[in-house]
Amino acid sequence: MAYSSIPNIALIGIVCALPENVVHNSAENSGFSELEVEKIIKMTGVHSRYVAPADCLVSDLSYAACQKLMSETGWTPEDIDILIVVTQTGDHTIP
């Protein structure tokens, strides 16, 4: 296993942003029976999920998170050297 280290690096701020729309899995079952939905919820433990509107991109949520981070910490954009965005769904589909 390879290991690497970069000196003088620190993670000193972390924040997240989620869409406002919460969809409960039992309400929107996409063709599954009520019993199947309950089994899925029991197996995964996921009762609801956040769903962004069609015109909301990951970059929009990232911007909102960054604004929140700067507001809570008093930082300016010049104080931030790098932003790391983690997502399962990017702004655009890659072929």
PDB file of N, CA and C in Angstrom:
ATOM      1  N   MET A   1       0.837  -1.162   0.000  1.00  0.00           N
ATOM      2  CA  MET A   1       0.000   0.000   0.000  1.00  0.00           C
ATOM      3  C   MET A   1       0.889   1.235   0.000  1.00  0.00           C
ATOM      4  N   ALA A   2       0.555   2.209  -0.821  1.00  0.00           N
ATOM      5  CA  ALA A   2       1.321   3.448  -0.907  1.00  0.00           C
ATOM      6  C   ALA A   2       0.783   4.473   0.079  1.00  0.00           C
ATOM      7  N   TYR A   3       1.672   5.195   0.680  1.00  0.00           N
ATOM      8  CA  TYR A   3       1.304   6.270   1.583  1.00  0.00           C
ATOM      9  C   TYR A   3       1.955   7.558   1.097  1.00  0.00           C
ATOM     10  N   SER A   4       1.296   8.643   1.336  1.00  0.00           N
ATOM     11  CA  SER A   4       1.833   9.934   0.939  1.00  0.00           C
ATOM     12  C   SER A   4       1.456  10.954   1.993  1.00  0.00           C
ATOM     13  N   SER A   5       2.264  11.974   2.112  1.00  0.00           N
ATOM     14  CA  SER A   5       1.931  13.042   3.044  1.00  0.00           C
ATOM     15  C   SER A   5       2.376  14.369   2.449  1.00  0.00           C
ATOM     16  N   ILE A   6       1.600  15.386   2.737  1.00  0.00           N
ATOM     17  CA  ILE A   6       1.920  16.725   2.274  1.00  0.00           C
ATOM     18  C   ILE A   6       2.024  17.595   3.524  1.00  0.00           C
ATOM     19  N   PRO A   7       3.204  18.136   3.794  1.00  0.00           N
ATOM     20  CA  PRO A   7       3.371  18.937   5.016  1.00  0.00           C
ATOM     21  C   PRO A   7       2.647  20.274   4.912  1.00  0.00           C
ATOM     22  N   ASN A   8       2.329  20.819   6.075  1.00  0.00           N
ATOM     23  CA  ASN A   8       1.731  22.153   6.197  1.00  0.00           C
ATOM     24  C   ASN A   8       0.351  22.273   5.555  1.00  0.00           C
ATOM     25  N   ILE A   9      -0.415  21.207   5.564  1.00  0.00           N
ATOM     26  CA  ILE A   9      -1.781  21.211   5.047  1.00  0.00           C
ATOM     27  C   ILE A   9      -2.721  20.920   6.215  1.00  0.00           C
ATOM     28  N   ALA A  10      -3.829  21.670   6.277  1.00  0.00           N
ATOM     29  CA  ALA A  10      -4.796  21.449   7.352  1.00  0.00           C
ATOM     30  C   ALA A  10      -6.206  21.667   6.823  1.00  0.00           C
ATOM     31  N   LEU A  11      -7.105  20.858   7.279  1.00  0.00           N
ATOM     32  CA  LEU A  11      -8.530  21.038   7.004  1.00  0.00           C
ATOM     33  C   LEU A  11      -9.088  21.825   8.185  1.00  0.00           C
ATOM     34  N   ILE A  12      -9.473  23.074   7.935  1.00  0.00           N
ATOM     35  CA  ILE A  12      -9.896  23.915   9.058  1.00  0.00           C
ATOM     36  C   ILE A  12     -11.333  24.407   8.938  1.00  0.00           C
ATOM     37  N   GLY A  13     -12.026  23.980   7.904  1.00  0.00           N
ATOM     38  CA  GLY A  13     -13.431  24.354   7.768  1.00  0.00           C
ATOM     39  C   GLY A  13     -14.158  23.321   6.936  1.00  0.00           C
ATOM     40  N   ILE A  14     -15.351  22.956   7.360  1.00  0.00           N
ATOM     41  CA  ILE A  14     -16.147  21.997   6.607  1.00  0.00           C
ATOM     42  C   ILE A  14     -17.617  22.391   6.738  1.00  0.00           C
ATOM     43  N   VAL A  15     -18.345  22.277   5.640  1.00  0.00           N
ATOM     44  CA  VAL A  15     -19.758  22.644   5.631  1.00  0.00           C
ATOM     45  C   VAL A  15     -20.436  21.860   4.513  1.00  0.00           C
ATOM     46  N   CYS A  16     -21.742  21.722   4.598  1.00  0.00           N
ATOM     47  CA  CYS A  16     -22.478  21.057   3.529  1.00  0.00           C
ATOM     48  C   CYS A  16     -23.736  21.854   3.221  1.00  0.00           C
ATOM     49  N   ALA A  17     -24.286  21.589   2.047  1.00  0.00           N
ATOM     50  CA  ALA A  17     -25.549  22.217   1.656  1.00  0.00           C
ATOM     51  C   ALA A  17     -26.421  21.139   1.034  1.00  0.00           C
ATOM     52  N   LEU A  18     -27.674  21.123   1.411  1.00  0.00           N
ATOM     53  CA  LEU A  18     -28.626  20.151   0.885  1.00  0.00           C
ATOM     54  C   LEU A  18     -29.821  20.892   0.297  1.00  0.00           C
ATOM     55  N   PRO A  19     -30.442  20.304  -0.722  1.00  0.00           N
ATOM     56  CA  PRO A  19     -31.668  20.924  -1.246  1.00  0.00           C
ATOM     57  C   PRO A  19     -32.734  20.971  -0.159  1.00  0.00           C
ATOM     58  N   GLU A  20     -33.686  21.889  -0.300  1.00  0.00           N
ATOM     59  CA  GLU A  20     -34.740  22.035   0.707  1.00  0.00           C
ATOM     60  C   GLU A  20     -35.802  20.949   0.609  1.00  0.00           C
ATOM     61  N   ASN A  21     -36.013  20.404  -0.586  1.00  0.00           N
ATOM     62  CA  ASN A  21     -37.099  19.453  -0.812  1.00  0.00           C
ATOM     63  C   ASN A  21     -36.757  18.066  -0.246  1.00  0.00           C
ATOM     64  N   VAL A  22     -37.491  17.637   0.763  1.00  0.00           N
ATOM     65  CA  VAL A  22     -37.312  16.312   1.361  1.00  0.00           C
ATOM     66  C   VAL A  22     -38.439  15.412   0.861  1.00  0.00           C
ATOM     67  N   VAL A  23     -38.054  14.281   0.276  1.00  0.00           N
ATOM     68  CA  VAL A  23     -39.034  13.314  -0.225  1.00  0.00           C
ATOM     69  C   VAL A  23     -38.976  12.086   0.670  1.00  0.00           C
ATOM     70  N   HIS A  24     -40.105  11.730   1.243  1.00  0.00           N
ATOM     71  CA  HIS A  24     -40.171  10.542   2.094  1.00  0.00           C
ATOM     72  C   HIS A  24     -40.377   9.316   1.202  1.00  0.00           C
ATOM     73  N   ASN A  25     -39.569   8.313   1.409  1.00  0.00           N
ATOM     74  CA  ASN A  25     -39.608   7.134   0.548  1.00  0.00           C
ATOM     75  C   ASN A  25     -40.956   6.436   0.559  1.00  0.00           C
ATOM     76  N   SER A  26     -41.668   6.507   1.656  1.00  0.00           N
ATOM     77  CA  SER A  26     -42.979   5.853   1.713  1.00  0.00           C
ATOM     78  C   SER A  26     -44.019   6.624   0.893  1.00  0.00           C
ATOM     79  N   ALA A  27     -43.778   7.922   0.643  1.00  0.00           N
ATOM     80  CA  ALA A  27     -44.729   8.724  -0.124  1.00  0.00           C
ATOM     81  C   ALA A  27     -44.547   8.564  -1.628  1.00  0.00           C
ATOM     82  N   GLU A  28     -43.318   8.431  -2.058  1.00  0.00           N
ATOM     83  CA  GLU A  28     -43.035   8.307  -3.494  1.00  0.00           C
ATOM     84  C   GLU A  28     -42.364   6.953  -3.723  1.00  0.00           C
ATOM     85  N   ASN A  29     -43.140   5.969  -4.134  1.00  0.00           N
ATOM     86  CA  ASN A  29     -42.591   4.615  -4.187  1.00  0.00           C
ATOM     87  C   ASN A  29     -42.237   4.132  -5.582  1.00  0.00           C
ATOM     88  N   SER A  30     -42.411   4.943  -6.601  1.00  0.00           N
ATOM     89  CA  SER A  30     -41.981   4.626  -7.969  1.00  0.00           C
ATOM     90  C   SER A  30     -42.419   3.248  -8.441  1.00  0.00           C
ATOM     91  N   GLY A  31     -43.658   2.890  -8.167  1.00  0.00           N
ATOM     92  CA  GLY A  31     -44.180   1.631  -8.685  1.00  0.00           C
ATOM     93  C   GLY A  31     -43.985   0.428  -7.775  1.00  0.00           C
ATOM     94  N   PHE A  32     -43.324   0.595  -6.647  1.00  0.00           N
ATOM     95  CA  PHE A  32     -43.161  -0.508  -5.700  1.00  0.00           C
ATOM     96  C   PHE A  32     -44.406  -0.604  -4.834  1.00  0.00           C
ATOM     97  N   SER A  33     -44.701  -1.808  -4.399  1.00  0.00           N
ATOM     98  CA  SER A  33     -45.820  -1.971  -3.479  1.00  0.00           C
ATOM     99  C   SER A  33     -45.431  -1.401  -2.112  1.00  0.00           C
ATOM    100  N   GLU A  34     -46.428  -1.167  -1.272  1.00  0.00           N
ATOM    101  CA  GLU A  34     -46.166  -0.633   0.061  1.00  0.00           C
ATOM    102  C   GLU A  34     -45.270  -1.578   0.857  1.00  0.00           C
ATOM    103  N   LEU A  35     -45.499  -2.870   0.718  1.00  0.00           N
ATOM    104  CA  LEU A  35     -44.675  -3.862   1.416  1.00  0.00           C
ATOM    105  C   LEU A  35     -43.233  -3.801   0.934  1.00  0.00           C
ATOM    106  N   GLU A  36     -43.027  -3.685  -0.381  1.00  0.00           N
ATOM    107  CA  GLU A  36     -41.665  -3.602  -0.919  1.00  0.00           C
ATOM    108  C   GLU A  36     -40.962  -2.336  -0.433  1.00  0.00           C
ATOM    109  N   VAL A  37     -41.681  -1.225  -0.402  1.00  0.00           N
ATOM    110  CA  VAL A  37     -41.100   0.024   0.087  1.00  0.00           C
ATOM    111  C   VAL A  37     -40.684  -0.118   1.542  1.00  0.00           C
ATOM    112  N   GLU A  38     -41.534  -0.704   2.355  1.00  0.00           N
ATOM    113  CA  GLU A  38     -41.196  -0.900   3.771  1.00  0.00           C
ATOM    114  C   GLU A  38     -39.975  -1.810   3.927  1.00  0.00           C
ATOM    115  N   LYS A  39     -39.863  -2.839   3.100  1.00  0.00           N
ATOM    116  CA  LYS A  39     -38.683  -3.727   3.156  1.00  0.00           C
ATOM    117  C   LYS A  39     -37.417  -2.950   2.807  1.00  0.00           C
ATOM    118  N   ILE A  40     -37.494  -2.128   1.772  1.00  0.00           N
ATOM    119  CA  ILE A  40     -36.331  -1.336   1.358  1.00  0.00           C
ATOM    120  C   ILE A  40     -35.930  -0.373   2.465  1.00  0.00           C
ATOM    121  N   ILE A  41     -36.908   0.284   3.065  1.00  0.00           N
ATOM    122  CA  ILE A  41     -36.612   1.206   4.168  1.00  0.00           C
ATOM    123  C   ILE A  41     -35.986   0.456   5.336  1.00  0.00           C
ATOM    124  N   LYS A  42     -36.518  -0.710   5.653  1.00  0.00           N
ATOM    125  CA  LYS A  42     -35.977  -1.499   6.765  1.00  0.00           C
ATOM    126  C   LYS A  42     -34.543  -1.954   6.475  1.00  0.00           C
ATOM    127  N   MET A  43     -34.286  -2.376   5.239  1.00  0.00           N
ATOM    128  CA  MET A  43     -32.950  -2.872   4.887  1.00  0.00           C
ATOM    129  C   MET A  43     -31.916  -1.751   4.817  1.00  0.00           C
ATOM    130  N   THR A  44     -32.300  -0.581   4.309  1.00  0.00           N
ATOM    131  CA  THR A  44     -31.336   0.505   4.123  1.00  0.00           C
ATOM    132  C   THR A  44     -31.309   1.498   5.267  1.00  0.00           C
ATOM    133  N   GLY A  45     -32.423   1.597   5.998  1.00  0.00           N
ATOM    134  CA  GLY A  45     -32.527   2.595   7.052  1.00  0.00           C
ATOM    135  C   GLY A  45     -32.782   3.998   6.506  1.00  0.00           C
ATOM    136  N   VAL A  46     -33.016   4.095   5.206  1.00  0.00           N
ATOM    137  CA  VAL A  46     -33.232   5.394   4.574  1.00  0.00           C
ATOM    138  C   VAL A  46     -34.728   5.657   4.478  1.00  0.00           C
ATOM    139  N   HIS A  47     -35.208   6.623   5.233  1.00  0.00           N
ATOM    140  CA  HIS A  47     -36.629   6.950   5.255  1.00  0.00           C
ATOM    141  C   HIS A  47     -36.976   8.100   4.317  1.00  0.00           C
ATOM    142  N   SER A  48     -35.991   8.951   4.041  1.00  0.00           N
ATOM    143  CA  SER A  48     -36.241  10.088   3.168  1.00  0.00           C
ATOM    144  C   SER A  48     -34.940  10.492   2.487  1.00  0.00           C
ATOM    145  N   ARG A  49     -35.071  11.360   1.486  1.00  0.00           N
ATOM    146  CA  ARG A  49     -33.904  11.845   0.772  1.00  0.00           C
ATOM    147  C   ARG A  49     -34.164  13.281   0.323  1.00  0.00           C
ATOM    148  N   TYR A  50     -33.080  13.994   0.053  1.00  0.00           N
ATOM    149  CA  TYR A  50     -33.172  15.361  -0.438  1.00  0.00           C
ATOM    150  C   TYR A  50     -33.152  15.336  -1.958  1.00  0.00           C
ATOM    151  N   VAL A  51     -34.054  16.084  -2.574  1.00  0.00           N
ATOM    152  CA  VAL A  51     -34.144  16.129  -4.029  1.00  0.00           C
ATOM    153  C   VAL A  51     -34.053  17.584  -4.467  1.00  0.00           C
ATOM    154  N   ALA A  52     -33.085  17.855  -5.328  1.00  0.00           N
ATOM    155  CA  ALA A  52     -32.895  19.215  -5.832  1.00  0.00           C
ATOM    156  C   ALA A  52     -33.829  19.461  -7.007  1.00  0.00           C
ATOM    157  N   PRO A  53     -34.260  20.706  -7.188  1.00  0.00           N
ATOM    158  CA  PRO A  53     -35.059  21.033  -8.367  1.00  0.00           C
ATOM    159  C   PRO A  53     -34.229  20.816  -9.635  1.00  0.00           C
ATOM    160  N   ALA A  54     -34.878  20.654 -10.751  1.00  0.00           N
ATOM    161  CA  ALA A  54     -34.195  20.370 -12.023  1.00  0.00           C
ATOM    162  C   ALA A  54     -33.196  21.460 -12.399  1.00  0.00           C
ATOM    163  N   ASP A  55     -33.447  22.691 -11.993  1.00  0.00           N
ATOM    164  CA  ASP A  55     -32.546  23.777 -12.367  1.00  0.00           C
ATOM    165  C   ASP A  55     -31.463  24.054 -11.322  1.00  0.00           C
ATOM    166  N   CYS A  56     -31.307  23.186 -10.340  1.00  0.00           N
ATOM    167  CA  CYS A  56     -30.295  23.340  -9.298  1.00  0.00           C
ATOM    168  C   CYS A  56     -29.152  22.362  -9.568  1.00  0.00           C
ATOM    169  N   LEU A  57     -27.940  22.891  -9.694  1.00  0.00           N
ATOM    170  CA  LEU A  57     -26.767  22.065  -9.968  1.00  0.00           C
ATOM    171  C   LEU A  57     -25.923  21.891  -8.705  1.00  0.00           C
ATOM    172  N   VAL A  58     -25.020  20.941  -8.746  1.00  0.00           N
ATOM    173  CA  VAL A  58     -24.100  20.726  -7.626  1.00  0.00           C
ATOM    174  C   VAL A  58     -23.306  22.001  -7.354  1.00  0.00           C
ATOM    175  N   SER A  59     -22.922  22.696  -8.411  1.00  0.00           N
ATOM    176  CA  SER A  59     -22.167  23.939  -8.223  1.00  0.00           C
ATOM    177  C   SER A  59     -23.001  24.994  -7.490  1.00  0.00           C
ATOM    178  N   ASP A  60     -24.322  24.993  -7.682  1.00  0.00           N
ATOM    179  CA  ASP A  60     -25.191  25.921  -6.937  1.00  0.00           C
ATOM    180  C   ASP A  60     -25.161  25.602  -5.449  1.00  0.00           C
ATOM    181  N   LEU A  61     -25.252  24.327  -5.108  1.00  0.00           N
ATOM    182  CA  LEU A  61     -25.193  23.916  -3.701  1.00  0.00           C
ATOM    183  C   LEU A  61     -23.812  24.187  -3.118  1.00  0.00           C
ATOM    184  N   SER A  62     -22.769  23.982  -3.927  1.00  0.00           N
ATOM    185  CA  SER A  62     -21.398  24.247  -3.475  1.00  0.00           C
ATOM    186  C   SER A  62     -21.218  25.722  -3.159  1.00  0.00           C
ATOM    187  N   TYR A  63     -21.757  26.581  -4.013  1.00  0.00           N
ATOM    188  CA  TYR A  63     -21.678  28.026  -3.790  1.00  0.00           C
ATOM    189  C   TYR A  63     -22.389  28.399  -2.487  1.00  0.00           C
ATOM    190  N   ALA A  64     -23.578  27.836  -2.281  1.00  0.00           N
ATOM    191  CA  ALA A  64     -24.328  28.115  -1.051  1.00  0.00           C
ATOM    192  C   ALA A  64     -23.546  27.650   0.177  1.00  0.00           C
ATOM    193  N   ALA A  65     -22.914  26.485   0.082  1.00  0.00           N
ATOM    194  CA  ALA A  65     -22.123  25.976   1.207  1.00  0.00           C
ATOM    195  C   ALA A  65     -20.933  26.883   1.492  1.00  0.00           C
ATOM    196  N   CYS A  66     -20.294  27.348   0.431  1.00  0.00           N
ATOM    197  CA  CYS A  66     -19.144  28.237   0.606  1.00  0.00           C
ATOM    198  C   CYS A  66     -19.570  29.558   1.247  1.00  0.00           C
ATOM    199  N   GLN A  67     -20.687  30.107   0.809  1.00  0.00           N
ATOM    200  CA  GLN A  67     -21.203  31.335   1.409  1.00  0.00           C
ATOM    201  C   GLN A  67     -21.488  31.136   2.897  1.00  0.00           C
ATOM    202  N   LYS A  68     -22.066  29.969   3.231  1.00  0.00           N
ATOM    203  CA  LYS A  68     -22.365  29.661   4.635  1.00  0.00           C
ATOM    204  C   LYS A  68     -21.075  29.566   5.451  1.00  0.00           C
ATOM    205  N   LEU A  69     -20.074  28.892   4.897  1.00  0.00           N
ATOM    206  CA  LEU A  69     -18.796  28.740   5.592  1.00  0.00           C
ATOM    207  C   LEU A  69     -18.160  30.109   5.860  1.00  0.00           C
ATOM    208  N   MET A  70     -18.157  30.971   4.846  1.00  0.00           N
ATOM    209  CA  MET A  70     -17.546  32.292   5.025  1.00  0.00           C
ATOM    210  C   MET A  70     -18.332  33.124   6.036  1.00  0.00           C
ATOM    211  N   SER A  71     -19.654  33.004   6.015  1.00  0.00           N
ATOM    212  CA  SER A  71     -20.482  33.748   6.959  1.00  0.00           C
ATOM    213  C   SER A  71     -20.233  33.294   8.397  1.00  0.00           C
ATOM    214  N   GLU A  72     -20.120  31.976   8.589  1.00  0.00           N
ATOM    215  CA  GLU A  72     -19.942  31.437   9.948  1.00  0.00           C
ATOM    216  C   GLU A  72     -18.547  31.675  10.505  1.00  0.00           C
ATOM    217  N   THR A  73     -17.559  31.789   9.620  1.00  0.00           N
ATOM    218  CA  THR A  73     -16.175  31.922  10.085  1.00  0.00           C
ATOM    219  C   THR A  73     -15.624  33.331   9.978  1.00  0.00           C
ATOM    220  N   GLY A  74     -16.316  34.186   9.216  1.00  0.00           N
ATOM    221  CA  GLY A  74     -15.795  35.530   8.995  1.00  0.00           C
ATOM    222  C   GLY A  74     -14.706  35.572   7.939  1.00  0.00           C
ATOM    223  N   TRP A  75     -14.519  34.495   7.211  1.00  0.00           N
ATOM    224  CA  TRP A  75     -13.499  34.441   6.158  1.00  0.00           C
ATOM    225  C   TRP A  75     -13.957  35.202   4.928  1.00  0.00           C
ATOM    226  N   THR A  76     -12.983  35.567   4.110  1.00  0.00           N
ATOM    227  CA  THR A  76     -13.238  36.149   2.794  1.00  0.00           C
ATOM    228  C   THR A  76     -12.775  35.130   1.747  1.00  0.00           C
ATOM    229  N   PRO A  77     -13.150  35.311   0.488  1.00  0.00           N
ATOM    230  CA  PRO A  77     -12.667  34.376  -0.544  1.00  0.00           C
ATOM    231  C   PRO A  77     -11.135  34.297  -0.593  1.00  0.00           C
ATOM    232  N   GLU A  78     -10.459  35.379  -0.272  1.00  0.00           N
ATOM    233  CA  GLU A  78      -8.992  35.375  -0.285  1.00  0.00           C
ATOM    234  C   GLU A  78      -8.397  34.486   0.811  1.00  0.00           C
ATOM    235  N   ASP A  79      -9.172  34.200   1.845  1.00  0.00           N
ATOM    236  CA  ASP A  79      -8.701  33.354   2.943  1.00  0.00           C
ATOM    237  C   ASP A  79      -8.739  31.867   2.592  1.00  0.00           C
ATOM    238  N   ILE A  80      -9.414  31.520   1.517  1.00  0.00           N
ATOM    239  CA  ILE A  80      -9.612  30.108   1.158  1.00  0.00           C
ATOM    240  C   ILE A  80      -8.664  29.743   0.017  1.00  0.00           C
ATOM    241  N   ASP A  81      -7.822  28.754   0.264  1.00  0.00           N
ATOM    242  CA  ASP A  81      -6.851  28.338  -0.750  1.00  0.00           C
ATOM    243  C   ASP A  81      -7.417  27.284  -1.703  1.00  0.00           C
ATOM    244  N   ILE A  82      -8.291  26.418  -1.203  1.00  0.00           N
ATOM    245  CA  ILE A  82      -8.827  25.351  -2.050  1.00  0.00           C
ATOM    246  C   ILE A  82     -10.195  24.929  -1.523  1.00  0.00           C
ATOM    247  N   LEU A  83     -11.060  24.566  -2.435  1.00  0.00           N
ATOM    248  CA  LEU A  83     -12.359  24.003  -2.079  1.00  0.00           C
ATOM    249  C   LEU A  83     -12.400  22.577  -2.602  1.00  0.00           C
ATOM    250  N   ILE A  84     -12.907  21.679  -1.812  1.00  0.00           N
ATOM    251  CA  ILE A  84     -13.057  20.287  -2.223  1.00  0.00           C
ATOM    252  C   ILE A  84     -14.546  19.980  -2.217  1.00  0.00           C
ATOM    253  N   VAL A  85     -15.062  19.563  -3.358  1.00  0.00           N
ATOM    254  CA  VAL A  85     -16.471  19.226  -3.491  1.00  0.00           C
ATOM    255  C   VAL A  85     -16.586  17.719  -3.675  1.00  0.00           C
ATOM    256  N   VAL A  86     -17.437  17.099  -2.888  1.00  0.00           N
ATOM    257  CA  VAL A  86     -17.673  15.663  -2.979  1.00  0.00           C
ATOM    258  C   VAL A  86     -19.130  15.447  -3.362  1.00  0.00           C
ATOM    259  N   THR A  87     -19.348  14.722  -4.453  1.00  0.00           N
ATOM    260  CA  THR A  87     -20.713  14.475  -4.926  1.00  0.00           C
ATOM    261  C   THR A  87     -20.786  13.176  -5.693  1.00  0.00           C
ATOM    262  N   GLN A  88     -21.965  12.631  -5.772  1.00  0.00           N
ATOM    263  CA  GLN A  88     -22.220  11.464  -6.611  1.00  0.00           C
ATOM    264  C   GLN A  88     -22.854  11.882  -7.928  1.00  0.00           C
ATOM    265  N   THR A  89     -23.279  13.130  -8.008  1.00  0.00           N
ATOM    266  CA  THR A  89     -23.956  13.617  -9.203  1.00  0.00           C
ATOM    267  C   THR A  89     -23.398  14.963  -9.600  1.00  0.00           C
ATOM    268  N   GLY A  90     -22.538  14.998 -10.581  1.00  0.00           N
ATOM    269  CA  GLY A  90     -21.938  16.234 -11.038  1.00  0.00           C
ATOM    270  C   GLY A  90     -22.912  17.096 -11.817  1.00  0.00           C
ATOM    271  N   ASP A  91     -22.463  18.284 -12.209  1.00  0.00           N
ATOM    272  CA  ASP A  91     -23.294  19.218 -12.956  1.00  0.00           C
ATOM    273  C   ASP A  91     -23.702  18.671 -14.324  1.00  0.00           C
ATOM    274  N   HIS A  92     -22.800  17.946 -14.957  1.00  0.00           N
ATOM    275  CA  HIS A  92     -23.058  17.460 -16.302  1.00  0.00           C
ATOM    276  C   HIS A  92     -22.727  15.976 -16.415  1.00  0.00           C
ATOM    277  N   THR A  93     -23.494  15.256 -17.189  1.00  0.00           N
ATOM    278  CA  THR A  93     -23.247  13.835 -17.389  1.00  0.00           C
ATOM    279  C   THR A  93     -22.018  13.642 -18.252  1.00  0.00           C
ATOM    280  N   ILE A  94     -21.166  12.744 -17.844  1.00  0.00           N
ATOM    281  CA  ILE A  94     -19.957  12.429 -18.614  1.00  0.00           C
ATOM    282  C   ILE A  94     -20.273  11.210 -19.484  1.00  0.00           C
ATOM    283  N   PRO A  95     -19.973  11.332 -20.760  1.00  0.00           N
ATOM    284  CA  PRO A  95     -20.301  10.176 -21.631  1.00  0.00           C
ATOM    285  C   PRO A  95     -19.538   8.920 -21.267  1.00  0.00           C
TER     286      PRO A  95
END
